[in-house]
PDB file of C-alpha atoms and ligand atoms in Angstrom:
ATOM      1  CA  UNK A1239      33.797 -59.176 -41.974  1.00 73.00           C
ATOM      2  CA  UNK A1240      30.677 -59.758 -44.042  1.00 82.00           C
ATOM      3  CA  UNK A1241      28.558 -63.173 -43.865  1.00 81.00           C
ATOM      4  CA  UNK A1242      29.974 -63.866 -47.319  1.00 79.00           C
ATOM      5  CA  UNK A1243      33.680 -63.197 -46.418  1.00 82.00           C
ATOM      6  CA  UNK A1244      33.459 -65.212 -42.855  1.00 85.00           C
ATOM      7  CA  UNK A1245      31.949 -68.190 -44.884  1.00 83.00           C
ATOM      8  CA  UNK A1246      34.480 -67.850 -47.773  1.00 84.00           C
ATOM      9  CA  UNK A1247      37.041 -67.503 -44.316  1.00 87.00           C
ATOM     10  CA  UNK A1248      36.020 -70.683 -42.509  1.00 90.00           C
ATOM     11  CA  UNK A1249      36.414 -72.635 -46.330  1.00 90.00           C
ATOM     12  CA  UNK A1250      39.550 -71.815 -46.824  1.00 91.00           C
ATOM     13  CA  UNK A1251      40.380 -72.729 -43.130  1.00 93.00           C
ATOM     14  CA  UNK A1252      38.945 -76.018 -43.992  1.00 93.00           C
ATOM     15  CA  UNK A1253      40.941 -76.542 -47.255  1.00 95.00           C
ATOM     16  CA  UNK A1254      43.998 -75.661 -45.003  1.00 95.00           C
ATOM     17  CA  UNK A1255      43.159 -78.472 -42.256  1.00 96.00           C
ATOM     18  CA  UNK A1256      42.634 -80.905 -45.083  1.00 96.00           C
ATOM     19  CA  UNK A1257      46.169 -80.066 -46.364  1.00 97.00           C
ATOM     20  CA  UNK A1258      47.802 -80.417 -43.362  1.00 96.00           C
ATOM     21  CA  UNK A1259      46.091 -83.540 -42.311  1.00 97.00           C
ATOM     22  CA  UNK A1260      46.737 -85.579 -45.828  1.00 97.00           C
ATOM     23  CA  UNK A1261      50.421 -84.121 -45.308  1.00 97.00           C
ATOM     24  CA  UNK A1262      50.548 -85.657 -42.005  1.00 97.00           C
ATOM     25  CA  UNK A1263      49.921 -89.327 -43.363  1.00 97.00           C
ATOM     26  CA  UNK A1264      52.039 -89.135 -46.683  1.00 97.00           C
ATOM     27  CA  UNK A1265      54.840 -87.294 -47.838  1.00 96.00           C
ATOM     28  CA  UNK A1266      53.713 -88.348 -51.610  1.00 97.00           C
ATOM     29  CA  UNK A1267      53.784 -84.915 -53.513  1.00 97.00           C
ATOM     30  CA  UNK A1268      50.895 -85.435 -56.195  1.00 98.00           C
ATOM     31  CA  UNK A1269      51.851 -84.389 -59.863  1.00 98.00           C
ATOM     32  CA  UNK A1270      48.055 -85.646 -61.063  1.00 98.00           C
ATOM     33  CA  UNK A1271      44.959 -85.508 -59.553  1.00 98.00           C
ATOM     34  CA  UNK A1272      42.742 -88.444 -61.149  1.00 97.00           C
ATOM     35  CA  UNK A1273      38.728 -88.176 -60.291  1.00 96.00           C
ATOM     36  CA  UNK A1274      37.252 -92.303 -61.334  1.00 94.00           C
ATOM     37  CA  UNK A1275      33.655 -91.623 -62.042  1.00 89.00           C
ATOM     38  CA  UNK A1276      31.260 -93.966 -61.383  1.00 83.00           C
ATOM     39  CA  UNK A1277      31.775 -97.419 -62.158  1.00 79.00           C
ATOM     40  CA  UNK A1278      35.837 -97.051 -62.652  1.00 84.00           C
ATOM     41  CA  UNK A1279      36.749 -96.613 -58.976  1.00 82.00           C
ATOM     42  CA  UNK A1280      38.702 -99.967 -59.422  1.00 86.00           C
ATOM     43  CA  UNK A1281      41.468 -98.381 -61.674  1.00 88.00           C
ATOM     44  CA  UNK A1282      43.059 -97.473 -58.292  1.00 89.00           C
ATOM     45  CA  UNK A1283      44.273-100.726 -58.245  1.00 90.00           C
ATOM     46  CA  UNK A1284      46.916 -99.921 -60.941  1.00 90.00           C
ATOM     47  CA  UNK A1285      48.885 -97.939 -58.646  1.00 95.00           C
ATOM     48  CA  UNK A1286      51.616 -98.665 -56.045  1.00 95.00           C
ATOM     49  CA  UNK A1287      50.208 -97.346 -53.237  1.00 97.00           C
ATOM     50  CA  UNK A1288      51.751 -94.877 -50.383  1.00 96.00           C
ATOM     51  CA  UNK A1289      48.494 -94.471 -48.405  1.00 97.00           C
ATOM     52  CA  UNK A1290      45.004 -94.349 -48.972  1.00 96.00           C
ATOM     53  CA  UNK A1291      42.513 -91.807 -46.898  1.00 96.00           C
ATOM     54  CA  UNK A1292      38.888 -92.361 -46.398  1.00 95.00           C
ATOM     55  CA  UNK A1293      36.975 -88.801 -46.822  1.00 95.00           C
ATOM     56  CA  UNK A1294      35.600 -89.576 -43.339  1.00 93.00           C
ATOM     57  CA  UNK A1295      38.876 -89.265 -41.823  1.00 94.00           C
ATOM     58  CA  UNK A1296      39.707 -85.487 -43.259  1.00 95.00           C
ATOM     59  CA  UNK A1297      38.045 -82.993 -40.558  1.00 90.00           C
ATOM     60  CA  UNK A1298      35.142 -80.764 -42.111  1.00 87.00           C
ATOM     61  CA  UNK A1299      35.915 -82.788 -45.965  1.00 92.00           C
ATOM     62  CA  UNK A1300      32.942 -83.714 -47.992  1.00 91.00           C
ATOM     63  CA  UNK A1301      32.340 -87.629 -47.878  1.00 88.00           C
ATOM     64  CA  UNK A1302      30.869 -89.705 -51.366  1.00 78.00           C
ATOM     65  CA  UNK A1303      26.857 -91.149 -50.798  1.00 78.00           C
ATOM     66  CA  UNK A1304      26.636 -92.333 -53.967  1.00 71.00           C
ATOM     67  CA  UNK A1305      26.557 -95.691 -55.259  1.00 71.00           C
ATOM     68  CA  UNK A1306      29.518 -96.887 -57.104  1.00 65.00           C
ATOM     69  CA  UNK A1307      31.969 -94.225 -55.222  1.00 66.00           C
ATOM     70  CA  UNK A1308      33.857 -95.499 -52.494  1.00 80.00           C
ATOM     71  CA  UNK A1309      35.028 -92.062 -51.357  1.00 91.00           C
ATOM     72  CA  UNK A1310      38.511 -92.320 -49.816  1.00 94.00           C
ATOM     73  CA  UNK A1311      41.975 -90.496 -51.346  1.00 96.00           C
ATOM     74  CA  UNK A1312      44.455 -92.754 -52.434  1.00 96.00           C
ATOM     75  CA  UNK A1313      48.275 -91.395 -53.263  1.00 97.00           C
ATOM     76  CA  UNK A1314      50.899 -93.711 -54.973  1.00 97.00           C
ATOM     77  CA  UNK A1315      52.877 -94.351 -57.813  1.00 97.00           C
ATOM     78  CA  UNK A1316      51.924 -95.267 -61.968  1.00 96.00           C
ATOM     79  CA  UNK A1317      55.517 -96.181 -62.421  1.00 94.00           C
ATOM     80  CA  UNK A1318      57.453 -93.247 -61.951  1.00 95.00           C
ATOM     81  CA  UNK A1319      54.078 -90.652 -61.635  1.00 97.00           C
ATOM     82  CA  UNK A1320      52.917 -89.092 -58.295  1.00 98.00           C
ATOM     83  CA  UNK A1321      48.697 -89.716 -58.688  1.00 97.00           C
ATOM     84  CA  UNK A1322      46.632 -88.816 -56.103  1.00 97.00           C
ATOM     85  CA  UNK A1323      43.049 -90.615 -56.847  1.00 96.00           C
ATOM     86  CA  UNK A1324      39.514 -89.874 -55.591  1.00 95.00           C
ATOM     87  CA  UNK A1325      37.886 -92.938 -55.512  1.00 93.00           C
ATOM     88  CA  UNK A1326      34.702 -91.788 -56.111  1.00 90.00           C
ATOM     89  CA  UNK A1327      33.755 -87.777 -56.044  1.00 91.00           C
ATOM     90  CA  UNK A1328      30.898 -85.765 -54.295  1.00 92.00           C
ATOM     91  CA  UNK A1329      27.726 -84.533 -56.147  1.00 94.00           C
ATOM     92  CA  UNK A1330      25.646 -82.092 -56.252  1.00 95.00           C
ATOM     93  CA  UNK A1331      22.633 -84.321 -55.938  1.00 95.00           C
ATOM     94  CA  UNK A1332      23.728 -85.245 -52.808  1.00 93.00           C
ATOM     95  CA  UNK A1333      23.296 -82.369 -50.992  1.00 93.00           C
ATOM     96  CA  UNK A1334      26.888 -80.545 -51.078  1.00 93.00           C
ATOM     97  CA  UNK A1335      26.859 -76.798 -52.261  1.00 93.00           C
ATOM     98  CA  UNK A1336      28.847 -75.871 -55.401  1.00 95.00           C
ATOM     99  CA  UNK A1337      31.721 -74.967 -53.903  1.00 94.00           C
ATOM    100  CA  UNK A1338      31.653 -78.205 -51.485  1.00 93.00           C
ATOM    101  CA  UNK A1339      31.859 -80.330 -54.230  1.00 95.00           C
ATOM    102  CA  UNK A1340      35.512 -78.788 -55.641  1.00 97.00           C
ATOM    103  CA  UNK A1341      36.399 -78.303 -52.353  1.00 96.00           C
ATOM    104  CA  UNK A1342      38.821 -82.209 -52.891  1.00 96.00           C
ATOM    105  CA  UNK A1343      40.189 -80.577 -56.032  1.00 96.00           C
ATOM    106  CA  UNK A1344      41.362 -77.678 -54.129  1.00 97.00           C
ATOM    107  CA  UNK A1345      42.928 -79.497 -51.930  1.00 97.00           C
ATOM    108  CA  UNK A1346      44.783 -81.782 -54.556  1.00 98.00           C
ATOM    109  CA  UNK A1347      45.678 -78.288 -55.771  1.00 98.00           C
ATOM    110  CA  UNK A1348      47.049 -76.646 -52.918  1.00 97.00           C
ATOM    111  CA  UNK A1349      49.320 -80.561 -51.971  1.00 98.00           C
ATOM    112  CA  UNK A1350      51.011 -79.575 -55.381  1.00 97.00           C
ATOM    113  CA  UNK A1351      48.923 -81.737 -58.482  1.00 98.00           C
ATOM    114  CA  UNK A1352      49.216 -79.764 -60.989  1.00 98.00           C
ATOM    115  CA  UNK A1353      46.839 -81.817 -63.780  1.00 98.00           C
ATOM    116  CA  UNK A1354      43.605 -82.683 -62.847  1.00 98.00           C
ATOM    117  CA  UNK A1355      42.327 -85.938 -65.169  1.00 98.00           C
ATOM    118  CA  UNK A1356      38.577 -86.064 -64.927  1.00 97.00           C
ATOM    119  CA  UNK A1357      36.221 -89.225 -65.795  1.00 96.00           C
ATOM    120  CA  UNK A1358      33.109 -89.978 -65.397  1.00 95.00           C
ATOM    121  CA  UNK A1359      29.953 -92.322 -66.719  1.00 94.00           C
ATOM    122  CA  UNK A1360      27.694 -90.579 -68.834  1.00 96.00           C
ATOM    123  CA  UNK A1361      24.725 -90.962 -71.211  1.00 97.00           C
ATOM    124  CA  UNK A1362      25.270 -90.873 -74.950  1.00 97.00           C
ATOM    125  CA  UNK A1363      23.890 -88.274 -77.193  1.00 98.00           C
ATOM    126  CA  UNK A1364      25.493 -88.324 -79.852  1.00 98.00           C
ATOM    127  CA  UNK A1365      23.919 -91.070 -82.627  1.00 97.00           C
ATOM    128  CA  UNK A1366      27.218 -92.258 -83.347  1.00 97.00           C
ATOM    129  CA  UNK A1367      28.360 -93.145 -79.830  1.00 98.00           C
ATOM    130  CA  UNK A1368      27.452 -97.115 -78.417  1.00 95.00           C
ATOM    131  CA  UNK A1369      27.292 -97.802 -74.665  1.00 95.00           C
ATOM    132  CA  UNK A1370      31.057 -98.795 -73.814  1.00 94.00           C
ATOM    133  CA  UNK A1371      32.641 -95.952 -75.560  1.00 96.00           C
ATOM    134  CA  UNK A1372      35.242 -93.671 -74.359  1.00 97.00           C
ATOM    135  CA  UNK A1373      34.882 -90.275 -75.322  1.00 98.00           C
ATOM    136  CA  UNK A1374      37.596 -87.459 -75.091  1.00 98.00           C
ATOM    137  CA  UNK A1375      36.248 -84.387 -73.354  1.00 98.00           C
ATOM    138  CA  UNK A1376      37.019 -81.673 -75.365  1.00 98.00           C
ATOM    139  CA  UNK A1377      34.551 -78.788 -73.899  1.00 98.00           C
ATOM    140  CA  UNK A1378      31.591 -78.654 -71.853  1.00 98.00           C
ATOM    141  CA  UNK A1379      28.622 -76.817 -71.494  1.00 98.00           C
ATOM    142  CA  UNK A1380      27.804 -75.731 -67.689  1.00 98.00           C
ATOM    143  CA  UNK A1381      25.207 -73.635 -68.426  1.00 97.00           C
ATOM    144  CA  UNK A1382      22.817 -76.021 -66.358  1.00 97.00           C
ATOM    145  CA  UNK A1383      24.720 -76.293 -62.933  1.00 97.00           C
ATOM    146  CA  UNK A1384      25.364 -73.705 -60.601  1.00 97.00           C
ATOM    147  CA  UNK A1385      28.760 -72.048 -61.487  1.00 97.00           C
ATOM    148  CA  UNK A1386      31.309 -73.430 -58.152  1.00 97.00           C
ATOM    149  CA  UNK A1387      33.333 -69.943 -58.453  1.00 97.00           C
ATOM    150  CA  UNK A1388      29.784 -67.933 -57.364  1.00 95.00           C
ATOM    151  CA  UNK A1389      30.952 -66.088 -53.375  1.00 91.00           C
ATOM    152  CA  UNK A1390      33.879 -64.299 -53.060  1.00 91.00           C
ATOM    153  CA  UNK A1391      36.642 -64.847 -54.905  1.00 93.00           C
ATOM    154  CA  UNK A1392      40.048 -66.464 -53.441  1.00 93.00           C
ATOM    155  CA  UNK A1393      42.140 -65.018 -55.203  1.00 92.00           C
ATOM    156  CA  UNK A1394      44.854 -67.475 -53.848  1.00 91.00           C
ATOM    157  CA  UNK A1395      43.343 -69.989 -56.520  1.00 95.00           C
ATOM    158  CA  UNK A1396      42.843 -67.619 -59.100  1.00 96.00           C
ATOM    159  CA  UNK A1397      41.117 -64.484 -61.074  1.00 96.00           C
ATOM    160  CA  UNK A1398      37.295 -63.250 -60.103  1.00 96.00           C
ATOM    161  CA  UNK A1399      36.348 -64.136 -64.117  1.00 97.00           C
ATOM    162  CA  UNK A1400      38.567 -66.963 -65.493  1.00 98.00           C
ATOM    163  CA  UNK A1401      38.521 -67.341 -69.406  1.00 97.00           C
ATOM    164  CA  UNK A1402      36.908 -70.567 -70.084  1.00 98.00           C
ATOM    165  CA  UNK A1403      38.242 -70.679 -74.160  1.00 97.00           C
ATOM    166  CA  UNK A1404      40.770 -74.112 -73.144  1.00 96.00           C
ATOM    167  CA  UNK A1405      39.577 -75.595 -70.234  1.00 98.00           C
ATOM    168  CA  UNK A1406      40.439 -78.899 -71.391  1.00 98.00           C
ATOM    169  CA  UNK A1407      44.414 -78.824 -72.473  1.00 98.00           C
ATOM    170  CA  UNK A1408      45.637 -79.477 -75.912  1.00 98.00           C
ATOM    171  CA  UNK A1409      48.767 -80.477 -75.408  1.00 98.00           C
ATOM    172  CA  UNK A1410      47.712 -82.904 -72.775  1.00 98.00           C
ATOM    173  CA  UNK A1411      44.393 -83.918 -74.930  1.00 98.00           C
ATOM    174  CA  UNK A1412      46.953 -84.888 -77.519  1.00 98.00           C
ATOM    175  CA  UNK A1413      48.625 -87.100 -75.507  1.00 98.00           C
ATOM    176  CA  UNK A1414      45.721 -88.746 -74.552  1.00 98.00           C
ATOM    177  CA  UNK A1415      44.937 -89.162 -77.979  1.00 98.00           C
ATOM    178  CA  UNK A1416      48.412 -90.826 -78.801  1.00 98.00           C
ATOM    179  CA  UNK A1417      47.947 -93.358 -75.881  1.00 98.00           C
ATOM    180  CA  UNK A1418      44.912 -94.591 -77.477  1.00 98.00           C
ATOM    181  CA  UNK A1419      46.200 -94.937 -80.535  1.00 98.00           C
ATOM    182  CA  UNK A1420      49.186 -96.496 -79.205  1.00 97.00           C
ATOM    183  CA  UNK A1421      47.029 -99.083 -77.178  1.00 96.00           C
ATOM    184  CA  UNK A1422      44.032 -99.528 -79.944  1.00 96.00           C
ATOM    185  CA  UNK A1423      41.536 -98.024 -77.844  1.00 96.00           C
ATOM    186  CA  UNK A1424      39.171 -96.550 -79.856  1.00 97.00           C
ATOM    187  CA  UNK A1425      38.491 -92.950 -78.720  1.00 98.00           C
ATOM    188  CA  UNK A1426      35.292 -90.774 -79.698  1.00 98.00           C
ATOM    189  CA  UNK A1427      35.493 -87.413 -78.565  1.00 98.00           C
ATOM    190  CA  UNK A1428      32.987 -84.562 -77.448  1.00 98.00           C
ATOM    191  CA  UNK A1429      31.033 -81.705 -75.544  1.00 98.00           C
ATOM    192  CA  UNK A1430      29.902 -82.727 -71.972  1.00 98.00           C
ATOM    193  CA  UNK A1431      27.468 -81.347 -70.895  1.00 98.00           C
ATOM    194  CA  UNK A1432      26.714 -81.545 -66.348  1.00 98.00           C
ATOM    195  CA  UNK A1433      22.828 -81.461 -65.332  1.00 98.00           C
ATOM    196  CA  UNK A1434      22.623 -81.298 -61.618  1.00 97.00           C
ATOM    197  CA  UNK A1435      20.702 -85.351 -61.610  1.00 95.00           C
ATOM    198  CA  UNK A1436      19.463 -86.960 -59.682  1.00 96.00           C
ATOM    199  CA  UNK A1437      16.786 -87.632 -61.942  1.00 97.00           C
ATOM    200  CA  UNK A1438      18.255 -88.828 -65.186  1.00 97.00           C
ATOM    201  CA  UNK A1439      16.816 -86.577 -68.212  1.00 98.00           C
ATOM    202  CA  UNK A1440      13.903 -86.995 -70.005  1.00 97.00           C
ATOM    203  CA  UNK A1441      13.377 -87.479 -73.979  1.00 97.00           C
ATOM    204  CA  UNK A1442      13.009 -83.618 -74.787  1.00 98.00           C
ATOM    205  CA  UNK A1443      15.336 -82.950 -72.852  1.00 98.00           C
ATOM    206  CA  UNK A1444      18.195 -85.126 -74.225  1.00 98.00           C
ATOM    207  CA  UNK A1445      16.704 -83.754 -78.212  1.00 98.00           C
ATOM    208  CA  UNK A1446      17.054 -79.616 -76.420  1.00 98.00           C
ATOM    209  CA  UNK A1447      20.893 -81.131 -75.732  1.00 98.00           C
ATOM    210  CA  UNK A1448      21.686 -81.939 -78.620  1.00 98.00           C
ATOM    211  CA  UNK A1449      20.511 -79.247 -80.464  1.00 98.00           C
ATOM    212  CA  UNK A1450      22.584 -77.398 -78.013  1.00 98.00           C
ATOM    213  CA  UNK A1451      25.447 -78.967 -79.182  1.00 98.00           C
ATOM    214  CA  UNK A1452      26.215 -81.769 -76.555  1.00 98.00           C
ATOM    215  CA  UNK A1453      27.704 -85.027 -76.902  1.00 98.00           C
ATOM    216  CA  UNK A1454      27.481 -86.643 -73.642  1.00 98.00           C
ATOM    217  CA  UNK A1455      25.235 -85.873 -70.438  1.00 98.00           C
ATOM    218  CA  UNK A1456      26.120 -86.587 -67.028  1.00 97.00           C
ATOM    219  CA  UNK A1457      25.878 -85.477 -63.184  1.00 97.00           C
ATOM    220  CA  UNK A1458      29.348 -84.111 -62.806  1.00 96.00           C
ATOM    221  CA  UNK A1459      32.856 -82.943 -63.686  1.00 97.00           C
ATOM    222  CA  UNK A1460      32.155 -79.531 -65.552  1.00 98.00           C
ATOM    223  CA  UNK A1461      32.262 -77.590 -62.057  1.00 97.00           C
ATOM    224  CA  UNK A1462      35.153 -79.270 -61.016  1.00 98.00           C
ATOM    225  CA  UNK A1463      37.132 -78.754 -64.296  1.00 98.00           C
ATOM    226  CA  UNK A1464      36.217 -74.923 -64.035  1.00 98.00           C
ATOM    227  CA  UNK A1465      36.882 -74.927 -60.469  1.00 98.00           C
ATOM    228  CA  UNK A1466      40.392 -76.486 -61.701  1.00 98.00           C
ATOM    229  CA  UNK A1467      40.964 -74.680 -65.019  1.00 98.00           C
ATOM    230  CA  UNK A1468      40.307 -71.205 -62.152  1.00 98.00           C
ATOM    231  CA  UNK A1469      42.804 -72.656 -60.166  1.00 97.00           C
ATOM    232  CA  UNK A1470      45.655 -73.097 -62.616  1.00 97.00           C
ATOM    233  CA  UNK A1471      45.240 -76.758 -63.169  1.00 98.00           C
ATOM    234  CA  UNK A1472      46.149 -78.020 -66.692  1.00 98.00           C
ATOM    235  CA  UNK A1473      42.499 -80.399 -67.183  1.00 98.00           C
ATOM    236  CA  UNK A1474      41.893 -83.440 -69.127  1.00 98.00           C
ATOM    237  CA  UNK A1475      38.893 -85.625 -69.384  1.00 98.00           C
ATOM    238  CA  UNK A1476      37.444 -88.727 -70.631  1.00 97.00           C
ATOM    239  CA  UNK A1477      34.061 -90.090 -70.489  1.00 97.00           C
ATOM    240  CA  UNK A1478      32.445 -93.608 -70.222  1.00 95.00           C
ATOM    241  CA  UNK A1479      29.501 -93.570 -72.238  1.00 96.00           C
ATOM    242  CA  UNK A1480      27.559 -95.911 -69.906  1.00 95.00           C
ATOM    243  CA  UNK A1481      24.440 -95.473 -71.773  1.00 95.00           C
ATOM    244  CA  UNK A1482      22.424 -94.375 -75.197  1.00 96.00           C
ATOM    245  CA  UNK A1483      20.534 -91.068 -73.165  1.00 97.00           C
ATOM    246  CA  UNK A1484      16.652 -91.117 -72.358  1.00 95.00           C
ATOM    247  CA  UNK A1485      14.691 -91.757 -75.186  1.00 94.00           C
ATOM    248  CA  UNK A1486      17.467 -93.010 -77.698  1.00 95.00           C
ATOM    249  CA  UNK A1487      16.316 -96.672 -77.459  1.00 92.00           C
ATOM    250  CA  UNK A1488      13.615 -98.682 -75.708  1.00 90.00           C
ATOM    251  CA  UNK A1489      15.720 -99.339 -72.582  1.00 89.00           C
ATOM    252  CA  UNK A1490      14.604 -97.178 -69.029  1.00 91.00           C
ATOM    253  CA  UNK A1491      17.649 -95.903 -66.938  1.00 87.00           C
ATOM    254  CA  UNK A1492      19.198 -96.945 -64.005  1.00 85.00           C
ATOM    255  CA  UNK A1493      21.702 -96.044 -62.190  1.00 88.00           C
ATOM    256  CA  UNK A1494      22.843 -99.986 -61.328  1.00 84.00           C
ATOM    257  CA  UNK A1495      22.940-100.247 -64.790  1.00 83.00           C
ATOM    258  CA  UNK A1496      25.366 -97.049 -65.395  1.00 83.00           C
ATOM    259  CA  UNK A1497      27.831 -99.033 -62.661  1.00 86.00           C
ATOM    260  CA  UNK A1498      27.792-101.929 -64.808  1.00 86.00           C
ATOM    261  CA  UNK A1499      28.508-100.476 -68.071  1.00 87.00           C
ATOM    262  CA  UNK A1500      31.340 -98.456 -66.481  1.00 84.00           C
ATOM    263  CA  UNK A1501      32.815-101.577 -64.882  1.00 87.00           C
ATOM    264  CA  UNK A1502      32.782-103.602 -68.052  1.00 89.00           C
ATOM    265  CA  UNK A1503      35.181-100.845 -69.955  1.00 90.00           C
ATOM    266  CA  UNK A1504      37.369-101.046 -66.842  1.00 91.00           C
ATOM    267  CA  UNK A1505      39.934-103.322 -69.261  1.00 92.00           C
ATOM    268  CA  UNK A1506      39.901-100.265 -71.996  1.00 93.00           C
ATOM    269  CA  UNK A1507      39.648 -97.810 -69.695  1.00 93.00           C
ATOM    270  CA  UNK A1508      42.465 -99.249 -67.591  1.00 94.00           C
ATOM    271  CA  UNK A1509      44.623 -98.962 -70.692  1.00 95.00           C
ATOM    272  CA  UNK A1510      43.968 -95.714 -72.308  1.00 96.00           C
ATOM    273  CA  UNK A1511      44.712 -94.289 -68.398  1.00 96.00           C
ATOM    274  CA  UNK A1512      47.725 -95.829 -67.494  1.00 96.00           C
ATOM    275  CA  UNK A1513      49.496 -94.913 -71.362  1.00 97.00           C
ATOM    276  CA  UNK A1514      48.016 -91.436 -70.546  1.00 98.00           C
ATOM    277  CA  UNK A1515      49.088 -90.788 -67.482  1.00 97.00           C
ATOM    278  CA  UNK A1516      52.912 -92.049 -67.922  1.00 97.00           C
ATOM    279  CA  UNK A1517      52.607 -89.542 -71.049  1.00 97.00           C
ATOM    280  CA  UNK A1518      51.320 -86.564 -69.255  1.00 98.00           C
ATOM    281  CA  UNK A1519      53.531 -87.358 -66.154  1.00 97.00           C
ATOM    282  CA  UNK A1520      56.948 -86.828 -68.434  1.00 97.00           C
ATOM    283  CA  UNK A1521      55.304 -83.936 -70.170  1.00 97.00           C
ATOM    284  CA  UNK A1522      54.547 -81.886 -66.814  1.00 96.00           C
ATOM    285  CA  UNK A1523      57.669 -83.372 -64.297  1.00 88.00           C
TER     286      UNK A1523
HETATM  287  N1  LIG B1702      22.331 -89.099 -67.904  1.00 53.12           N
HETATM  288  C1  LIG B1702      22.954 -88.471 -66.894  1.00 53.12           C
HETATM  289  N2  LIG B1702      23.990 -88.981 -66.238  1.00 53.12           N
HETATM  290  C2  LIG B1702      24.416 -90.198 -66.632  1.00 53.12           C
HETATM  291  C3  LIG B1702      23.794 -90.915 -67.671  1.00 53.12           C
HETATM  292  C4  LIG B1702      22.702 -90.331 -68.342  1.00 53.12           C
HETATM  293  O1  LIG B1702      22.107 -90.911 -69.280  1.00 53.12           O
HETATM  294  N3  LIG B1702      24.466 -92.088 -67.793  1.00 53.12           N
HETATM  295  C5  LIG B1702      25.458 -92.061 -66.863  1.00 53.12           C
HETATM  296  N4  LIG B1702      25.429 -90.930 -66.145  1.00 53.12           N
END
């Protein structure tokens, strides 16, 4: 076996051994896999839950460093809807290789979610988005971030080169769309785009996005949702604009301040999730 293959080898070991371990604490069977970005970890509290897993408890499983991401699985119940949350992800910034980093979506994968709903905080780009605003994700641009399928291929997720025309599902987007309707949440919607962070962008930078078509910046989500889109996963995202980006108005970033803005759309947020998720849950069960 080549270096490549015996490293691909002892990853998929891995994503077995987390398997088997979560299935050892819960016999929940996941139909959606919810990432909370930073800020919106507290959503968790909406469900009923069966059992909740710190990272540091899964042998060889990346663990969350970051601020604002509590970093523990947690499996339960929005009424009738198997969720299995990350509170809090892993980043890039923080060390983990691409393929680290999707390594929990894998895994939510393989236990049987078959949705993955992405969110996240992010910096507005877009001169008609406020801080506080929820934006739809409907496409990203990854060109900035290392690609997560780069290695050999496992095939047992998916193809060597995936089409990347619908990562982000209409049917499902629609749905999403309905719920905020339904629950008068206004709802902006947009191109993500991931920059690896830590460092948050600087003025030219944010003006090169935009002309590049983004709505949105932040440190995550694009390499999981092509990671998940790879493996089969029907994908859905929306953003917390936390922020107007670098150089949009007088104010310096901070990450403390990110947290906060996150936090106070929890109530929104909160709503537009749960009417989403009982939606999608009847649409894929
Ligand atoms: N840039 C990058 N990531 C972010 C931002 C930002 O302005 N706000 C929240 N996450």
């Amino acid at each position: 076996m080549n270096r490549a293959a015996q490293i691909a080898r002892s990853y998929e070991i891995s994503i077995d051994e987390a398997v088997s371990y979560i299935r050892g604490r819960t016999e929940l069977e996941p139909l959606i896999a919810l990432v909370l970005g930073s800020g919106l970890g507290e959503y968790a509290a909406e469900l009923t839950v069966e059992e909740e897993i710190p990272y540091t408890d899964i042998p060889d499983f990346p663990t969350s460093t970051a601020p604002g991401h509590d970093g523990r699985f947690i499996l339960g119940y929005l009424d009738d809807v198997p969720v299995i949350c990350m509170k809090g992800r892993v980043h890039l910034y923080e060390g983990y290789e691409p393929w680290d980093v999707v390594m929990p979506l894998r895994v939510m994968r393989e236990l049987g979610a078959q949705v993955l709903f992405v969110t996240n905080a992010s910096g507005g780009i877009n001169y008609n988005f406020s801080a506080g605003d929820l934006m739809l994700i409907t496409d990203h641009i990854s060109s900035f971030a290392p690609n997560p399928l780069i290695g050999p291929n496992f095939d047992r997720f998916g193809t060597r080169f995936p089409d990347m025309t619908h990562v982000y599902d209409e049917e499902l987007s629609d749905l999403i769309r309905e719920a905020a309707v339904e629950e008068k949440v206004p709802l902006k919607e947009g191109v993500y785009v991931q920059l690896t962070g830590p460092s948050f962008e600087s003025p030219a930078e944010i003006r090169m996005l935009r002309t590049l078509g983004a709505d949105a910046v932040g440190m995550s989500t694009v390499i999981e949702s092509i990671a998940a889109h790879h493996a089969g996963m029907r994908v859905v995202g929306v953003s917390c604009i936390a922020n107007a980006a670098a150089g949009m108005t007088k104010e310096l970033l901070s990450g403390d301040d990110v947290n906060l803005t996150a936090n106070e759309t929890a109530p929104l947020f909160t709503r537009l999730v749960n009417a989403s998720i009982i939606r999608i849950g009847k649409a894929v069960s």
